[in-house]
mmCIF file of C-alpha atoms in Angstrom:
data_model
loop_
_atom_site.group_PDB
_atom_site.id
_atom_site.type_symbol
_atom_site.label_atom_id
_atom_site.label_comp_id
_atom_site.label_asym_id
_atom_site.label_seq_id
_atom_site.Cartn_x
_atom_site.Cartn_y
_atom_site.Cartn_z
ATOM 1 C CA UNK V 11 -56.293 -27.557 -79.140
ATOM 2 C CA UNK V 12 -55.832 -27.622 -75.406
ATOM 3 C CA UNK V 13 -54.367 -30.128 -73.013
ATOM 4 C CA UNK V 14 -57.000 -32.604 -71.881
ATOM 5 C CA UNK V 15 -57.061 -34.151 -68.442
ATOM 6 C CA UNK V 16 -56.724 -37.567 -70.089
ATOM 7 C CA UNK V 17 -53.504 -36.583 -71.875
ATOM 8 C CA UNK V 18 -52.142 -34.882 -68.755
ATOM 9 C CA UNK V 19 -52.792 -37.973 -66.661
ATOM 10 C CA UNK V 20 -51.267 -40.237 -69.315
ATOM 11 C CA UNK V 21 -48.130 -38.064 -69.399
ATOM 12 C CA UNK V 22 -47.920 -38.089 -65.609
ATOM 13 C CA UNK V 23 -48.381 -41.864 -65.514
ATOM 14 C CA UNK V 24 -45.569 -42.380 -68.038
ATOM 15 C CA UNK V 25 -43.252 -40.190 -65.942
ATOM 16 C CA UNK V 26 -43.991 -42.106 -62.752
ATOM 17 C CA UNK V 27 -43.564 -45.428 -64.535
ATOM 18 C CA UNK V 28 -40.177 -44.363 -65.940
ATOM 19 C CA UNK V 29 -39.041 -43.076 -62.556
ATOM 20 C CA UNK V 30 -40.175 -46.253 -60.835
ATOM 21 C CA UNK V 31 -38.364 -48.474 -63.353
ATOM 22 C CA UNK V 32 -35.152 -46.528 -62.672
ATOM 23 C CA UNK V 33 -35.741 -46.581 -58.908
ATOM 24 C CA UNK V 34 -35.661 -42.769 -58.897
ATOM 25 C CA UNK V 35 -38.491 -41.351 -56.803
ATOM 26 C CA UNK V 36 -39.675 -38.026 -58.188
ATOM 27 C CA UNK V 37 -42.376 -35.419 -58.048
ATOM 28 C CA UNK V 38 -44.039 -34.623 -61.362
ATOM 29 C CA UNK V 39 -46.413 -31.843 -62.352
ATOM 30 C CA UNK V 40 -48.308 -31.352 -65.603
ATOM 31 C CA UNK V 41 -49.489 -27.842 -66.434
ATOM 32 C CA UNK V 42 -51.546 -26.358 -69.245
ATOM 33 C CA UNK V 43 -50.225 -23.761 -71.705
ATOM 34 C CA UNK V 44 -50.834 -20.984 -69.168
ATOM 35 C CA UNK V 45 -48.804 -22.784 -66.513
ATOM 36 C CA UNK V 46 -51.807 -23.819 -64.396
ATOM 37 C CA UNK V 47 -51.552 -27.218 -62.725
ATOM 38 C CA UNK V 48 -53.636 -29.963 -64.312
ATOM 39 C CA UNK V 49 -52.326 -32.961 -62.378
ATOM 40 C CA UNK V 50 -49.417 -33.887 -60.133
ATOM 41 C CA UNK V 51 -47.944 -36.620 -57.985
ATOM 42 C CA UNK V 52 -45.165 -37.035 -55.452
ATOM 43 C CA UNK V 53 -43.736 -40.532 -55.105
ATOM 44 C CA UNK V 54 -42.958 -42.024 -51.708
ATOM 45 C CA UNK V 55 -39.642 -40.843 -50.335
ATOM 46 C CA UNK V 56 -39.529 -37.580 -52.289
ATOM 47 C CA UNK V 57 -39.027 -34.360 -50.366
ATOM 48 C CA UNK V 58 -42.074 -32.082 -50.310
ATOM 49 C CA UNK V 59 -40.168 -29.192 -51.925
ATOM 50 C CA UNK V 60 -39.711 -31.193 -55.113
ATOM 51 C CA UNK V 61 -43.362 -30.674 -56.055
ATOM 52 C CA UNK V 62 -42.731 -26.916 -56.108
ATOM 53 C CA UNK V 63 -39.559 -27.342 -58.168
ATOM 54 C CA UNK V 64 -41.385 -29.631 -60.631
ATOM 55 C CA UNK V 65 -44.203 -27.071 -60.905
ATOM 56 C CA UNK V 66 -41.742 -24.276 -61.693
ATOM 57 C CA UNK V 67 -39.946 -26.437 -64.287
ATOM 58 C CA UNK V 68 -43.268 -27.254 -65.965
ATOM 59 C CA UNK V 69 -44.431 -23.630 -65.907
ATOM 60 C CA UNK V 70 -41.157 -22.409 -67.357
ATOM 61 C CA UNK V 71 -41.253 -24.967 -70.157
ATOM 62 C CA UNK V 72 -44.893 -24.216 -70.973
ATOM 63 C CA UNK V 73 -44.253 -20.474 -71.023
ATOM 64 C CA UNK V 74 -41.182 -20.566 -73.252
ATOM 65 C CA UNK V 75 -42.145 -23.659 -75.278
ATOM 66 C CA UNK V 76 -38.743 -25.278 -74.860
ATOM 67 C CA UNK V 77 -37.272 -27.918 -72.575
ATOM 68 C CA UNK V 78 -35.684 -26.357 -69.523
ATOM 69 C CA UNK V 79 -32.509 -28.253 -70.432
ATOM 70 C CA UNK V 80 -32.159 -26.055 -73.552
ATOM 71 C CA UNK V 81 -32.773 -22.966 -71.454
ATOM 72 C CA UNK V 82 -30.139 -24.022 -68.928
ATOM 73 C CA UNK V 83 -27.665 -24.576 -71.770
ATOM 74 C CA UNK V 84 -28.416 -21.113 -73.164
ATOM 75 C CA UNK V 85 -28.118 -19.464 -69.752
ATOM 76 C CA UNK V 86 -24.716 -21.105 -69.203
ATOM 77 C CA UNK V 87 -23.432 -19.344 -72.342
ATOM 78 C CA UNK V 88 -25.194 -15.991 -71.988
ATOM 79 C CA UNK V 89 -24.697 -14.073 -68.715
ATOM 80 C CA UNK V 90 -27.550 -11.650 -69.449
ATOM 81 C CA UNK V 91 -29.996 -14.495 -69.982
ATOM 82 C CA UNK V 92 -28.767 -16.139 -66.798
ATOM 83 C CA UNK V 93 -29.381 -12.876 -64.942
ATOM 84 C CA UNK V 94 -32.884 -12.613 -66.392
ATOM 85 C CA UNK V 95 -33.729 -16.180 -65.420
ATOM 86 C CA UNK V 96 -32.362 -15.882 -61.904
ATOM 87 C CA UNK V 97 -34.144 -12.563 -61.432
ATOM 88 C CA UNK V 98 -37.581 -14.174 -61.772
ATOM 89 C CA UNK V 99 -38.603 -16.512 -58.960
ATOM 90 C CA UNK V 100 -41.097 -18.341 -61.191
ATOM 91 C CA UNK V 101 -38.490 -19.329 -63.796
ATOM 92 C CA UNK V 102 -36.659 -22.614 -63.255
ATOM 93 C CA UNK V 103 -33.987 -23.094 -65.901
ATOM 94 C CA UNK V 104 -32.909 -26.475 -64.573
ATOM 95 C CA UNK V 105 -33.349 -29.629 -66.655
ATOM 96 C CA UNK V 106 -36.553 -31.545 -66.036
ATOM 97 C CA UNK V 107 -39.236 -29.472 -67.783
ATOM 98 C CA UNK V 108 -40.449 -30.511 -71.237
ATOM 99 C CA UNK V 109 -43.247 -28.945 -73.284
ATOM 100 C CA UNK V 110 -46.255 -30.969 -74.382
ATOM 101 C CA UNK V 111 -47.077 -30.158 -77.989
ATOM 102 C CA UNK V 112 -49.905 -30.563 -80.434
ATOM 103 C CA UNK V 113 -48.066 -30.153 -83.708
ATOM 104 C CA UNK V 114 -46.081 -26.946 -83.316
ATOM 105 C CA UNK V 115 -48.342 -25.558 -80.586
ATOM 106 C CA UNK V 116 -47.321 -25.834 -76.934
ATOM 107 C CA UNK V 117 -50.408 -26.973 -75.023
ATOM 108 C CA UNK V 118 -48.729 -27.663 -71.681
ATOM 109 C CA UNK V 119 -45.624 -29.097 -70.084
ATOM 110 C CA UNK V 120 -44.394 -31.597 -67.533
ATOM 111 C CA UNK V 121 -41.896 -30.856 -64.818
ATOM 112 C CA UNK V 122 -40.000 -33.585 -62.982
ATOM 113 C CA UNK V 123 -37.879 -33.129 -59.848
ATOM 114 C CA UNK V 124 -36.294 -35.439 -57.321
ATOM 115 C CA UNK V 125 -33.502 -37.188 -59.167
ATOM 116 C CA UNK V 126 -30.339 -35.754 -60.647
ATOM 117 C CA UNK V 127 -31.377 -33.096 -63.145
ATOM 118 C CA UNK V 128 -30.223 -35.312 -66.045
ATOM 119 C CA UNK V 129 -32.503 -38.088 -64.751
ATOM 120 C CA UNK V 130 -35.362 -35.614 -64.337
ATOM 121 C CA UNK V 131 -34.908 -34.502 -67.947
ATOM 122 C CA UNK V 132 -34.799 -38.062 -69.304
ATOM 123 C CA UNK V 133 -37.949 -38.994 -67.392
ATOM 124 C CA UNK V 134 -39.787 -35.898 -68.669
ATOM 125 C CA UNK V 135 -38.702 -36.576 -72.267
ATOM 126 C CA UNK V 136 -39.912 -40.166 -71.967
ATOM 127 C CA UNK V 137 -43.195 -38.989 -70.448
ATOM 128 C CA UNK V 138 -44.092 -36.791 -73.419
ATOM 129 C CA UNK V 139 -42.498 -39.206 -75.924
ATOM 130 C CA UNK V 140 -44.738 -40.065 -78.840
ATOM 131 C CA UNK V 141 -47.536 -37.938 -77.394
ATOM 132 C CA UNK V 142 -45.867 -34.825 -78.843
ATOM 133 C CA UNK V 143 -46.354 -36.248 -82.330
ATOM 134 C CA UNK V 144 -50.110 -36.720 -82.137
ATOM 135 C CA UNK V 145 -53.099 -34.740 -80.996
ATOM 136 C CA UNK V 146 -55.537 -35.701 -78.259
ATOM 137 C CA UNK V 147 -57.784 -37.396 -80.820
ATOM 138 C CA UNK V 148 -55.083 -39.789 -82.038
#
């Protein structure tokens, strides 16, 4: 199963809706399992660099199959992992990236940037929400 444009757009829409309801303007990017951009948006008032940060969060989450929050937690406890993450310019181990799953398979990810990293994470988790528990045909 792969990430469809319809599911990517639905995930993006949920992220923007959550951000809007919290009055937290963000940039959000949805990528496929290979980390290639499927869809993205930058809300009014969000700095242009946030789209790049959101893209890196999404790519990192898609590649590793874990939320970037979990990776940040791990890096804070393991200096060698922190060094590995900081040594790769494509890795963004900052909360706000969440994988999109079909069962146990990672088929993509969303990255959110623009709020506090805890807000970014909460918005990304909401965006994938129930979608991680059903396939594209559900």
